mmCIF file of C-alpha atoms in Angstrom:
data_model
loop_
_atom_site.group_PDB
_atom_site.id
_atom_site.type_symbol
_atom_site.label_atom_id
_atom_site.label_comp_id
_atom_site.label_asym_id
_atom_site.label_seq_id
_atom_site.Cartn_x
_atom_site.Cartn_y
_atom_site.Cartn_z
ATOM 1 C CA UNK J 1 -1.407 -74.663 63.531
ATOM 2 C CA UNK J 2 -3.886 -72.023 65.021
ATOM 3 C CA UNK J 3 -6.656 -70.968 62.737
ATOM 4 C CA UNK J 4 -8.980 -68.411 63.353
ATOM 5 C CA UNK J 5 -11.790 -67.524 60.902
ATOM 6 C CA UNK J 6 -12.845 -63.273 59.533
ATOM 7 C CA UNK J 7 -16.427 -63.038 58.612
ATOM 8 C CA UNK J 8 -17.361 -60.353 57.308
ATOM 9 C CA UNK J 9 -20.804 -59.300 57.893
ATOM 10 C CA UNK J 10 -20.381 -55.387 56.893
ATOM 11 C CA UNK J 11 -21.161 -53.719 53.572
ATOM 12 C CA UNK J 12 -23.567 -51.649 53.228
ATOM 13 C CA UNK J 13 -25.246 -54.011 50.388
ATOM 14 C CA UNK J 14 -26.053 -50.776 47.916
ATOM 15 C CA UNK J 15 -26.820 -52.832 44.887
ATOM 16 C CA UNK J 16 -29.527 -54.825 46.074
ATOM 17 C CA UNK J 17 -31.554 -52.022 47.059
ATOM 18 C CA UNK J 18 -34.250 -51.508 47.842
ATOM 19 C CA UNK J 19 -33.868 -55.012 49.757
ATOM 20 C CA UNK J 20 -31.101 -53.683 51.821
ATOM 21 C CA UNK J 21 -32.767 -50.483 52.884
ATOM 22 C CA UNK J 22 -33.776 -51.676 55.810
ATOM 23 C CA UNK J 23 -31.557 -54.366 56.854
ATOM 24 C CA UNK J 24 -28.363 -55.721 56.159
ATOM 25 C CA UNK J 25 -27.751 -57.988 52.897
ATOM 26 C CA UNK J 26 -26.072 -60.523 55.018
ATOM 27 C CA UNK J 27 -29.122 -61.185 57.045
ATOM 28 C CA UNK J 28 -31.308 -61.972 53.034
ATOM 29 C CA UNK J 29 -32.545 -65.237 52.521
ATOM 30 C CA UNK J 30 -31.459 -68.130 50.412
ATOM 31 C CA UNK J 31 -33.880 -71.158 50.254
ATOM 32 C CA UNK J 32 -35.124 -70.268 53.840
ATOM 33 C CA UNK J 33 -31.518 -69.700 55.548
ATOM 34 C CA UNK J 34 -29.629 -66.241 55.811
ATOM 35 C CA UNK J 35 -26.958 -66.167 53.269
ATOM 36 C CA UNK J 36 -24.376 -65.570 56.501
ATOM 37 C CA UNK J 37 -24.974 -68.499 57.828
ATOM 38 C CA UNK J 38 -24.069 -70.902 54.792
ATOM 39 C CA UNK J 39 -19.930 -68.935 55.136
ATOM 40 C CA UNK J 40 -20.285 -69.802 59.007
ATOM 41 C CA UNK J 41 -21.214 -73.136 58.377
ATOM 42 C CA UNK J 42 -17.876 -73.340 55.940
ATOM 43 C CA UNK J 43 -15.692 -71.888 58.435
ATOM 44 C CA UNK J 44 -16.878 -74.653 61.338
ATOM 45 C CA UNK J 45 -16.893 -77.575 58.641
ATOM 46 C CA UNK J 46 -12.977 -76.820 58.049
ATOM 47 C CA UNK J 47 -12.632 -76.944 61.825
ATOM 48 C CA UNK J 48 -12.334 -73.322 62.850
ATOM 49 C CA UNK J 49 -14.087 -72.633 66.233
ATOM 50 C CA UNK J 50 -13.219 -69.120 67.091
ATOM 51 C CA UNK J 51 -13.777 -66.725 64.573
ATOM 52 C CA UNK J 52 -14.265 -63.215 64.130
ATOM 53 C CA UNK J 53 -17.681 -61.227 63.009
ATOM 54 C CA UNK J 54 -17.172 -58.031 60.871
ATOM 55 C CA UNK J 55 -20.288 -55.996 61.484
ATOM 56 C CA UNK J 56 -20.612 -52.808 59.260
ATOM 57 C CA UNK J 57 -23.301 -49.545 59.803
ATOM 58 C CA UNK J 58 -25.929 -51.931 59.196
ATOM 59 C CA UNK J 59 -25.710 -54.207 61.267
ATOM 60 C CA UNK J 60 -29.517 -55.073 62.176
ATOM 61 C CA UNK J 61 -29.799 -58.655 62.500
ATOM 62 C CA UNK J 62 -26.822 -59.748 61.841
ATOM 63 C CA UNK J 63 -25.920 -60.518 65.714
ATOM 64 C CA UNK J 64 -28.759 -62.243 66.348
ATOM 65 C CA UNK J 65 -29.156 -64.351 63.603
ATOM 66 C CA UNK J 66 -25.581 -66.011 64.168
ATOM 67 C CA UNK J 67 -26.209 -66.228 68.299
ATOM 68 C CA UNK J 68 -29.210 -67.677 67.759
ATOM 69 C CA UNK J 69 -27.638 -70.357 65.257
ATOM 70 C CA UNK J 70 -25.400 -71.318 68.038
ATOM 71 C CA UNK J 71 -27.614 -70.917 70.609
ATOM 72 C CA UNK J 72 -29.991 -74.059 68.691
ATOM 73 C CA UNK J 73 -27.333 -76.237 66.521
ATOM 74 C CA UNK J 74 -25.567 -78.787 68.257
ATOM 75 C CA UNK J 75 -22.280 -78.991 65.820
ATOM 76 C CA UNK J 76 -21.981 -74.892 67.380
ATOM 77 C CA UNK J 77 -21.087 -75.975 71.066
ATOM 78 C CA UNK J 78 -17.299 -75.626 70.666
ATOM 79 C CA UNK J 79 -17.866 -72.081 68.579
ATOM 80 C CA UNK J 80 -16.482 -69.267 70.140
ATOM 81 C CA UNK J 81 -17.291 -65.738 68.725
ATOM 82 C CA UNK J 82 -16.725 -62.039 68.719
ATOM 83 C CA UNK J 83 -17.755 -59.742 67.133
ATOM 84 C CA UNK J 84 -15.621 -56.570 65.288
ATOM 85 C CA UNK J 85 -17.291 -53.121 64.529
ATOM 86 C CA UNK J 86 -16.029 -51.758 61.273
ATOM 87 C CA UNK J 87 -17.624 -48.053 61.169
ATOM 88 C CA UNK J 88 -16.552 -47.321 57.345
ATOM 89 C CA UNK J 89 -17.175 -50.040 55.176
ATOM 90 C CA UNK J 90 -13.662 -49.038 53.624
ATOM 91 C CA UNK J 91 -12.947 -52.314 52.091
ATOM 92 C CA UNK J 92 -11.680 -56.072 53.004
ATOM 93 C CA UNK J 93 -8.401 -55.091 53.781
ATOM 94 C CA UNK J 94 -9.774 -52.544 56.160
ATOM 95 C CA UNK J 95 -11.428 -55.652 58.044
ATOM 96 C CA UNK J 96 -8.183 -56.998 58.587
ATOM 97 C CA UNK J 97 -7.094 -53.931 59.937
ATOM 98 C CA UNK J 98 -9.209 -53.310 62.547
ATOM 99 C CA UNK J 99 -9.277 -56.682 63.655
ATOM 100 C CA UNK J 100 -5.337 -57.379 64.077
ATOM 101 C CA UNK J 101 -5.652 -56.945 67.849
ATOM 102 C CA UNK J 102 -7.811 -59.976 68.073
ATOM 103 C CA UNK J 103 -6.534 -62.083 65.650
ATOM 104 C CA UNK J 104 -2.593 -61.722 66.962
ATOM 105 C CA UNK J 105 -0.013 -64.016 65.645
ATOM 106 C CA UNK J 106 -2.609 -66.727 64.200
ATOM 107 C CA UNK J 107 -2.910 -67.805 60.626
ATOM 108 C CA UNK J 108 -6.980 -67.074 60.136
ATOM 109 C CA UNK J 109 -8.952 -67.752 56.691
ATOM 110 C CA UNK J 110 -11.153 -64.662 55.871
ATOM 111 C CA UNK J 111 -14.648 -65.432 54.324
ATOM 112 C CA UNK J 112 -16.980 -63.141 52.407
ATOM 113 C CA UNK J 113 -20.197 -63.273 53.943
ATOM 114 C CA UNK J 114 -21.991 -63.035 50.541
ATOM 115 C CA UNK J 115 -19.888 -65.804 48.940
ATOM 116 C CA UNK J 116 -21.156 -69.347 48.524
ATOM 117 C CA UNK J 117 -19.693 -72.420 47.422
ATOM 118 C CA UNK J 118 -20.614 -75.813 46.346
ATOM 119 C CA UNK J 119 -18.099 -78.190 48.162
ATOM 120 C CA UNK J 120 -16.883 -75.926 51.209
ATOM 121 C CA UNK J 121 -14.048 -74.279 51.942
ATOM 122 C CA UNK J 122 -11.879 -77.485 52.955
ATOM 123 C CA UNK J 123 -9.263 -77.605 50.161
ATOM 124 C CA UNK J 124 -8.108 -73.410 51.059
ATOM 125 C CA UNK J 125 -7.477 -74.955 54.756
ATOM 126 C CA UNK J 126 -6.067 -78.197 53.770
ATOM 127 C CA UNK J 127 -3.673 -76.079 51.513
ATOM 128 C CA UNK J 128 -2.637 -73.690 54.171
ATOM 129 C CA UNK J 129 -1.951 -76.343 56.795
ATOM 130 C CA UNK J 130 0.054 -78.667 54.278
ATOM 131 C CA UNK J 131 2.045 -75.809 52.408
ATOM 132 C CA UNK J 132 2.101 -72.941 55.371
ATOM 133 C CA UNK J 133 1.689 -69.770 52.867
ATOM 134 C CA UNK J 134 1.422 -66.733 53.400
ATOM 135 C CA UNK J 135 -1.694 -66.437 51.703
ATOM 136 C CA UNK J 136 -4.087 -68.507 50.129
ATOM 137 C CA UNK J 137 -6.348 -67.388 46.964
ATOM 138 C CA UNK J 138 -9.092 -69.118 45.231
ATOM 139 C CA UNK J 139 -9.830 -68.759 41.560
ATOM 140 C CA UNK J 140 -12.162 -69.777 39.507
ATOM 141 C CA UNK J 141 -13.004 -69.471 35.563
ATOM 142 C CA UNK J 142 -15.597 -67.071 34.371
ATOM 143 C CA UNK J 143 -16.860 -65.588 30.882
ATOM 144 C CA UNK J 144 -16.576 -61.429 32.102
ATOM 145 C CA UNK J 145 -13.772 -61.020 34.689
ATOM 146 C CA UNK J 146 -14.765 -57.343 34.841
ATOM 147 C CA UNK J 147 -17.470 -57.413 37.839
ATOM 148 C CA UNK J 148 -14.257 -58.875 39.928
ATOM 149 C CA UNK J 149 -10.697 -59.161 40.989
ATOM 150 C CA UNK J 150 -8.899 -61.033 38.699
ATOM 151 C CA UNK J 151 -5.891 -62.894 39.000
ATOM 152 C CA UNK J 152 -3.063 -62.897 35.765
ATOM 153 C CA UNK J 153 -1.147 -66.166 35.939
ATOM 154 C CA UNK J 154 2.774 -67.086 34.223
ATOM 155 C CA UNK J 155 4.454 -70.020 34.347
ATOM 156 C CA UNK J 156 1.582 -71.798 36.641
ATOM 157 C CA UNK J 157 2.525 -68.793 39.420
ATOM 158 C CA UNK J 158 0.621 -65.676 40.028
ATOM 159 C CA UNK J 159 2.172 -62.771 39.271
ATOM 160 C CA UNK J 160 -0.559 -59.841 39.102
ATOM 161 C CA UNK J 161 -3.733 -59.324 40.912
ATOM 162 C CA UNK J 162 -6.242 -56.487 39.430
ATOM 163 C CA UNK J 163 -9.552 -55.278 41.124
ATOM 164 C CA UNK J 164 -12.371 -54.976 38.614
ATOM 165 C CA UNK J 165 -10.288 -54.474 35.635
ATOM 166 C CA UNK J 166 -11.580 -52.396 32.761
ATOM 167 C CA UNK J 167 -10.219 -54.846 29.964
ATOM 168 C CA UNK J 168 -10.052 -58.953 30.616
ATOM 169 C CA UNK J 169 -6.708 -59.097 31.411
ATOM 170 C CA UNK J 170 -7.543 -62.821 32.738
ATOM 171 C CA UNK J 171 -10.310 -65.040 33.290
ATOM 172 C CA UNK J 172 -9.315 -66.040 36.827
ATOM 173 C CA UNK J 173 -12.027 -64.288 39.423
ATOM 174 C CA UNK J 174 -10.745 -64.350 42.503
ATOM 175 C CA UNK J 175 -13.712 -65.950 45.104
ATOM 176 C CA UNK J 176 -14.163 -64.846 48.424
ATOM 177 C CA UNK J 177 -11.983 -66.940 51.098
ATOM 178 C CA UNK J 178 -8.529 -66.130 51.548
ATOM 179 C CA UNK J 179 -6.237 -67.644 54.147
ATOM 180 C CA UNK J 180 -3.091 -65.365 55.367
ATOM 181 C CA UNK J 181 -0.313 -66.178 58.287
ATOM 182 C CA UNK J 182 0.293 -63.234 60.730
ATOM 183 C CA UNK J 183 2.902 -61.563 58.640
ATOM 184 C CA UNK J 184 -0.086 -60.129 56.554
ATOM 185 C CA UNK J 185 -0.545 -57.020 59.528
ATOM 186 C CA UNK J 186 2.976 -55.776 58.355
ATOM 187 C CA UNK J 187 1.395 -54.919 54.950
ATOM 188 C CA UNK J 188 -1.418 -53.585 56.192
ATOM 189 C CA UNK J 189 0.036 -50.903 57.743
ATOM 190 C CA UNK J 190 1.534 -50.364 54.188
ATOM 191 C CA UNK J 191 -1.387 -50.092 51.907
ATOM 192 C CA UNK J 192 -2.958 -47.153 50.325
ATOM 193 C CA UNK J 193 -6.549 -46.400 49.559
ATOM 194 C CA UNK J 194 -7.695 -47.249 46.071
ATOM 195 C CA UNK J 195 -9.307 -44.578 43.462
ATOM 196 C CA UNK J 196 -12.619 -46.285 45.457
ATOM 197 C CA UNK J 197 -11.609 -44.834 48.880
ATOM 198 C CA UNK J 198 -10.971 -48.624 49.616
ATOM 199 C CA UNK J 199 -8.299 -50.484 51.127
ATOM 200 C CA UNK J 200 -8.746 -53.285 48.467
ATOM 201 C CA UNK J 201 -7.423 -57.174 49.387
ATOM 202 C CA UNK J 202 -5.774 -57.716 46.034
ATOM 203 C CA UNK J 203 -3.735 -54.851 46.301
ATOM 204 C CA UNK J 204 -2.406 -56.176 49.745
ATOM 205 C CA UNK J 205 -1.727 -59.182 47.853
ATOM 206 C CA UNK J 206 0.323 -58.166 45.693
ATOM 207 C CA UNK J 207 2.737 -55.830 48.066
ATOM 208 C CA UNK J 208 3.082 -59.259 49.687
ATOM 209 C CA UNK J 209 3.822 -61.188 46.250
ATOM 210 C CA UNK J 210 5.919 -58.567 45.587
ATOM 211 C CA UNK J 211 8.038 -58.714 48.661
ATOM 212 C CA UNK J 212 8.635 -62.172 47.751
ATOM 213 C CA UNK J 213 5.857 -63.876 50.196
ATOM 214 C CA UNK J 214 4.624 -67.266 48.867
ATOM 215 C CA UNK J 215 0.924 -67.422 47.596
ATOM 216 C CA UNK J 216 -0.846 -70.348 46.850
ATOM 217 C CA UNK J 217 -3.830 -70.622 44.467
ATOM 218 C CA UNK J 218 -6.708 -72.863 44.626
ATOM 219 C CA UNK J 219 -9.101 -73.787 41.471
ATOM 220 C CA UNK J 220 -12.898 -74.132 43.021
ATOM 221 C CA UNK J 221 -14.552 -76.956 42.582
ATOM 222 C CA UNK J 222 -18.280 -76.728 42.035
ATOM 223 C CA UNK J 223 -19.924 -73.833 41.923
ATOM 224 C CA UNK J 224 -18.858 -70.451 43.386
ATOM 225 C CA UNK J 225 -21.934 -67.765 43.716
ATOM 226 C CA UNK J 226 -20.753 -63.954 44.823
ATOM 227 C CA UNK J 227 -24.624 -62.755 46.036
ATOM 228 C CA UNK J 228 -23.953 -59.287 44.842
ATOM 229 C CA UNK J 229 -26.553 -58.429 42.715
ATOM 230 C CA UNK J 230 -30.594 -59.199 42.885
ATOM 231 C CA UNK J 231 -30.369 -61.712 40.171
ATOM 232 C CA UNK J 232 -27.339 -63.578 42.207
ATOM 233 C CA UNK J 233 -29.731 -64.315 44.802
ATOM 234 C CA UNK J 234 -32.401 -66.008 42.510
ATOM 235 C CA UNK J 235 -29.491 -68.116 40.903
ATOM 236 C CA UNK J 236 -28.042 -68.837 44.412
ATOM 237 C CA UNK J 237 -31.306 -69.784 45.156
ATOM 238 C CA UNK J 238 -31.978 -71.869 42.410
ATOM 239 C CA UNK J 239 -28.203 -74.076 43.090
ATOM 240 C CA UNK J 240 -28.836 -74.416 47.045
ATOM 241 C CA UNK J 241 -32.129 -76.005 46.192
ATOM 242 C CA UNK J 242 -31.008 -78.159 43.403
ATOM 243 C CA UNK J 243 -28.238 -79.388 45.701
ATOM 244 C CA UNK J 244 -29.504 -79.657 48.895
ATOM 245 C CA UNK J 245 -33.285 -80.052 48.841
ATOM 246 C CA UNK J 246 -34.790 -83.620 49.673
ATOM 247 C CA UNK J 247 -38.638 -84.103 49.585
ATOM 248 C CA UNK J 248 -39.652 -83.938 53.458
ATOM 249 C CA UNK J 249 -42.831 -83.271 54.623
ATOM 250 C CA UNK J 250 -43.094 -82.164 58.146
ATOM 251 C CA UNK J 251 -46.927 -81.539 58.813
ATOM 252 C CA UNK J 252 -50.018 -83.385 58.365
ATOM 253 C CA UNK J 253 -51.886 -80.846 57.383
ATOM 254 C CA UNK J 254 -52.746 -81.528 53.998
ATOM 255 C CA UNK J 255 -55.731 -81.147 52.218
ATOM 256 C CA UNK J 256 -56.622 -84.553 50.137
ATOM 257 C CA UNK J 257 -56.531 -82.601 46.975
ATOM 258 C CA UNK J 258 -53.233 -81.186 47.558
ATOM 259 C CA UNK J 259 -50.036 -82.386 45.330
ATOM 260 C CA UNK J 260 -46.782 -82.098 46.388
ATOM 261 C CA UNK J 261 -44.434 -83.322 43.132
ATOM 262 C CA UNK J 262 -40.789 -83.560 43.278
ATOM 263 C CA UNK J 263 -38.207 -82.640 46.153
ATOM 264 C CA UNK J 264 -39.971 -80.080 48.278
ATOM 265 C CA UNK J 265 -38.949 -79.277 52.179
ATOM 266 C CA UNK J 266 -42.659 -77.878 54.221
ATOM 267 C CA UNK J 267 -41.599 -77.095 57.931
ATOM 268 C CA UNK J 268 -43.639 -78.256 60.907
ATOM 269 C CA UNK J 269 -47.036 -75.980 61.338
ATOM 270 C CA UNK J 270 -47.464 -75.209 57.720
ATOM 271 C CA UNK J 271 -51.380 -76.412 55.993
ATOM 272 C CA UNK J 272 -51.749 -77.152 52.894
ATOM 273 C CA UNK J 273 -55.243 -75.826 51.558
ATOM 274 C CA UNK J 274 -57.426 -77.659 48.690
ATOM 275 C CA UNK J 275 -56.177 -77.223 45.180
ATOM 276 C CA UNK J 276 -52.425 -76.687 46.061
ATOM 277 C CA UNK J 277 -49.880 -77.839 43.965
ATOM 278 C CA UNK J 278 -46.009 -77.702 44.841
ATOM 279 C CA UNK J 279 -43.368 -78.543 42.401
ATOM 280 C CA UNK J 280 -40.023 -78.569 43.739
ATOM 281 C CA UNK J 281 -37.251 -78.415 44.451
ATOM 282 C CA UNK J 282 -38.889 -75.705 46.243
ATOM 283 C CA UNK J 283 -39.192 -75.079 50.160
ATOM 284 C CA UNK J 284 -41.881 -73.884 52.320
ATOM 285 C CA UNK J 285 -41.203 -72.509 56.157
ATOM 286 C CA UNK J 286 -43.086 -72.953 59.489
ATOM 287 C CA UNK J 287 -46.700 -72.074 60.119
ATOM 288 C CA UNK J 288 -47.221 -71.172 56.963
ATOM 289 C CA UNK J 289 -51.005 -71.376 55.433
ATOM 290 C CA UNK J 290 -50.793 -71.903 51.418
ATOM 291 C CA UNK J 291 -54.303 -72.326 49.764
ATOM 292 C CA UNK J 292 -56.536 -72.610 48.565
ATOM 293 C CA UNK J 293 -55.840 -72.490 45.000
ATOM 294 C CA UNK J 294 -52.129 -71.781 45.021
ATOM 295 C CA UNK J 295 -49.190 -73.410 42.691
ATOM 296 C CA UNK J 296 -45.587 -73.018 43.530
ATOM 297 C CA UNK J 297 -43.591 -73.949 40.921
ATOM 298 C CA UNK J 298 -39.776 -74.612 41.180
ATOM 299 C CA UNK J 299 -36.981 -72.629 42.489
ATOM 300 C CA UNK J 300 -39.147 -71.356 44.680
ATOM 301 C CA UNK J 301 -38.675 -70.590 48.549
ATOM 302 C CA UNK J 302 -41.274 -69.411 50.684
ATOM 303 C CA UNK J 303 -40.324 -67.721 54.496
ATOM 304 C CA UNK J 304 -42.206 -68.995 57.796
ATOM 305 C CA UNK J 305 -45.331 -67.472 59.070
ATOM 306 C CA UNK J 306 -46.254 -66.482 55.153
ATOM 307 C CA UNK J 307 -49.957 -67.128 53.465
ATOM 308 C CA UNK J 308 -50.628 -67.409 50.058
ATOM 309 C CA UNK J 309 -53.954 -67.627 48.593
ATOM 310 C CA UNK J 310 -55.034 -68.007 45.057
ATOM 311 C CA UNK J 311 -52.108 -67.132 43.420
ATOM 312 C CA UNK J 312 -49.246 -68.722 40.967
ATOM 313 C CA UNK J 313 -45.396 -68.459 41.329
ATOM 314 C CA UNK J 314 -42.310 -69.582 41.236
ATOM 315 C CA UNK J 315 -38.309 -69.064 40.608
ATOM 316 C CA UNK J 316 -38.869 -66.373 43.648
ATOM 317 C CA UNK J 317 -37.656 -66.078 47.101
ATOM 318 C CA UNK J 318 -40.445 -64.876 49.480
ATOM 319 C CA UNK J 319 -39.264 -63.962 52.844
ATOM 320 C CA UNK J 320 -40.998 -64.219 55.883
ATOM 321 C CA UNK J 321 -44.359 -62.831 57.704
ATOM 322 C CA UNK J 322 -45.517 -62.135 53.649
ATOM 323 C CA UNK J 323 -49.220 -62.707 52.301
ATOM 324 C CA UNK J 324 -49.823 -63.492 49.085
ATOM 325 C CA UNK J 325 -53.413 -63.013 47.659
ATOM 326 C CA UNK J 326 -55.818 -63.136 44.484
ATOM 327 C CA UNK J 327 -53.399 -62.453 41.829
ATOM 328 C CA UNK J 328 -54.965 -62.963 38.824
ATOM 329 C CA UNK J 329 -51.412 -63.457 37.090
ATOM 330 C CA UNK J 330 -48.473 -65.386 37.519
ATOM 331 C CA UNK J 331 -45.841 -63.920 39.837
ATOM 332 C CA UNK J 332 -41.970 -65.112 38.127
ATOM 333 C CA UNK J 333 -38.384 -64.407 39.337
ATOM 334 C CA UNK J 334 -39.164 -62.112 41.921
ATOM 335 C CA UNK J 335 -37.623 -61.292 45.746
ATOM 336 C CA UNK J 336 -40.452 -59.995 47.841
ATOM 337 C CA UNK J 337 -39.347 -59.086 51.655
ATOM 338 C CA UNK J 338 -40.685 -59.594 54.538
ATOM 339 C CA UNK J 339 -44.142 -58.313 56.303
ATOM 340 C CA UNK J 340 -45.025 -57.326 52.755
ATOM 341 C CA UNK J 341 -49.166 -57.775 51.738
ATOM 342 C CA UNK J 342 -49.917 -58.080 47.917
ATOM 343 C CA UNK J 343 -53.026 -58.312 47.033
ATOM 344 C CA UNK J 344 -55.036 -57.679 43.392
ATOM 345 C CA UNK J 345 -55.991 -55.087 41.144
ATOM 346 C CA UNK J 346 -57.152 -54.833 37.622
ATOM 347 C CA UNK J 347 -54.828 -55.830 35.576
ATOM 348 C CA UNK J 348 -54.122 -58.628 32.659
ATOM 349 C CA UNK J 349 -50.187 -59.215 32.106
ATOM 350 C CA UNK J 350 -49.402 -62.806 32.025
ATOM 351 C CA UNK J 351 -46.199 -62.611 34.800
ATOM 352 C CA UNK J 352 -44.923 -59.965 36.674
ATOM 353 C CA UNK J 353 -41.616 -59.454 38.914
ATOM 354 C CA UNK J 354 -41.322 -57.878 41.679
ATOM 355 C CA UNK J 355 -38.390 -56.846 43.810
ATOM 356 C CA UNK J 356 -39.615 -55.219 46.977
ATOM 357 C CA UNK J 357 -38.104 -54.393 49.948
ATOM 358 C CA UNK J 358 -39.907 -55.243 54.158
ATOM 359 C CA UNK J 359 -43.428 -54.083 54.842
ATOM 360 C CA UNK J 360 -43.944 -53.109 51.431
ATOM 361 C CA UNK J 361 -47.875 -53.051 50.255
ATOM 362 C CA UNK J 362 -48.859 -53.371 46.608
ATOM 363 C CA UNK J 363 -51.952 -53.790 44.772
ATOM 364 C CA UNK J 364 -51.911 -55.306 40.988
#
């Protein structure tokens, strides 16, 4: 069997503004890596080497940040890629739509851009080659079904998909990788707009499970993390370094006084000042300068070129080109972007959070 991989890149990313003002929320950082590039990565683990980019109105960086992953990572040398303008981000099924030319007659597993997931995306391909569907979903339990698409189960088959249901009709979320054969384009071509002005995936599901087209359902394992929302990103943060961080230090530019305690990751170039003290599982980029005077505490990841001076924080994401300096008070669970300068005011709160978008300036 054929597979081609859909990865959508589009969106326009409106609630995680302001961070998404000025780029799109594909391109956003989670512990140091655009969140893009961990569904890529999924997609060429299962073994799919040509696959299809959806690229929305905003698409700055999004190119370039996946050419230049192939362009430097070896297991990319087989990876072939196009890209797919979508010029209305009018909904998943829409990206289907307007890239049926390219995909043809192949089966092809679409992935969610903003979607993570523990263990991969193996078991939707393994279940696609074994069993031949016509589409694959993956569910997974959660507490308030209402932020999602849900799927109702009877009898151990699926019988009704619902998109962001106003009552919990089911606990089932549906996650974002789906696998379909070619027959999917002929229900396409069906499907209406929703009340959103979107042509929404579970309602193409279900004209095909209604038609009498096999779907099969896969339970995640691990965790599943939809980046949808400001505080997603601090909690996928917080998983991908819990999971994947090992304590490697690439620099030997460490002050004596300097403790790093735990599983942190500092990139080549980076110095350490006097009184530094990293806690991890945290990561810090390239040619960074932290110090003096500085403690990162965990769930922290800090973006290359970035300098932090006298100054506590941690659970944050800071992204790169950033500097840090002479805050008097602990910065906690904050996403500040990149080129920003923060520097210090009066002022005597004990933490603060701050959620600001690229080149932003702000005294405290």
């Amino acid at each position: 069997m054929k597979l081609k991989g859909l990865l959508l890149g589009g969106g326009l990313g409106t609630r995680l503004r302001p961070l998404t003002y000025t780029g799109n929320k594909h391109t956003l950082p989670i512990a140091n890596k655009p969140m893009i590039i961990y569904a890529l990565d999924n997609l060429v683990n299962a073994g799919i080497n040509d696959i299809l980019v959806i690229i929305g109105p905003l698409k700055e960086g999004i190119t370039e940040i996946i050419d230049n992953e192939i362009k430097n990572n070896e297991k990319y040398n087989s990876v072939k890629v196009n890209y797919v303008e979508q010029k209305d981000p009018l909904g998943i099924a829409h990206a289907i739509t307007v890239s049926e030319n390219l995909l043809g007659d192949d089966y092809f597993v679409l992935h969610l851009g903003d979607n993570l997931f523990q263990y991969g995306i193996n078991r939707f391909i393994d279940t696609l080659i074994e069993r031949k569907p016509d589409v694959v979903i993956g569910v997974t339990e959660v507490k308030d079904p209402r932020p999602y698409g849900v799927l109702v189960m009877k009898d151990g088959k699926p019988v009704k998909l619902v998109e962001k249901p106003k009552e919990p009709i089911s606990n089932l979320a549906i996650v974002g990788v789906y696998a379909f054969s070619p027959e999917v384009h002929k229900y396409t071509k069906k499907l209406k707009p929703s009340w959103r002005g979107e042509y929404e995936i579970t309602d193409l599901i279900q004209l095909m499970l209604d038609d009498g087209r096999r779907v099969e359902v896969v339970k995640v394992e691990g965790w599943w993390k939809d980046t949808g929302k400001i505080d997603d990103l601090l909690e996928a943060n917080q998983l991908i370094l819990d999971s994947t961080i090992r304590q490697s230090v690439n620099t030997d530019k460490i002050h004596e006084s300097a403790k790093i305690e735990g599983r942190v990751f500092v990139d080549e170039g980076t110095t350490i000042k006097e009184n530094v003290r990293v806690r991890g599982p945290a990561i810090i980029g390239k040619n960074c300068v932290i110090g003096p005077n500085v403690y990162i505490g965990p769930y922290t990841s800090i973006g290359d070129e970035c300098k932090l001076a006298n100054v506590d924080i941690e659970n944050s994401i800071v992204m790169r080109n950033t500097n840090i300096e002479n805050i008097t008070h602990r910065i906690s669970d904050s996403i500040i972007g990149n080129y920003c300068t923060i520097t210090n005011s009066s002022g005597k709160p004990n933490s603060i959070r701050i959620i600001v978008g690229d080149r932003s300036q702000i005294k405290l």
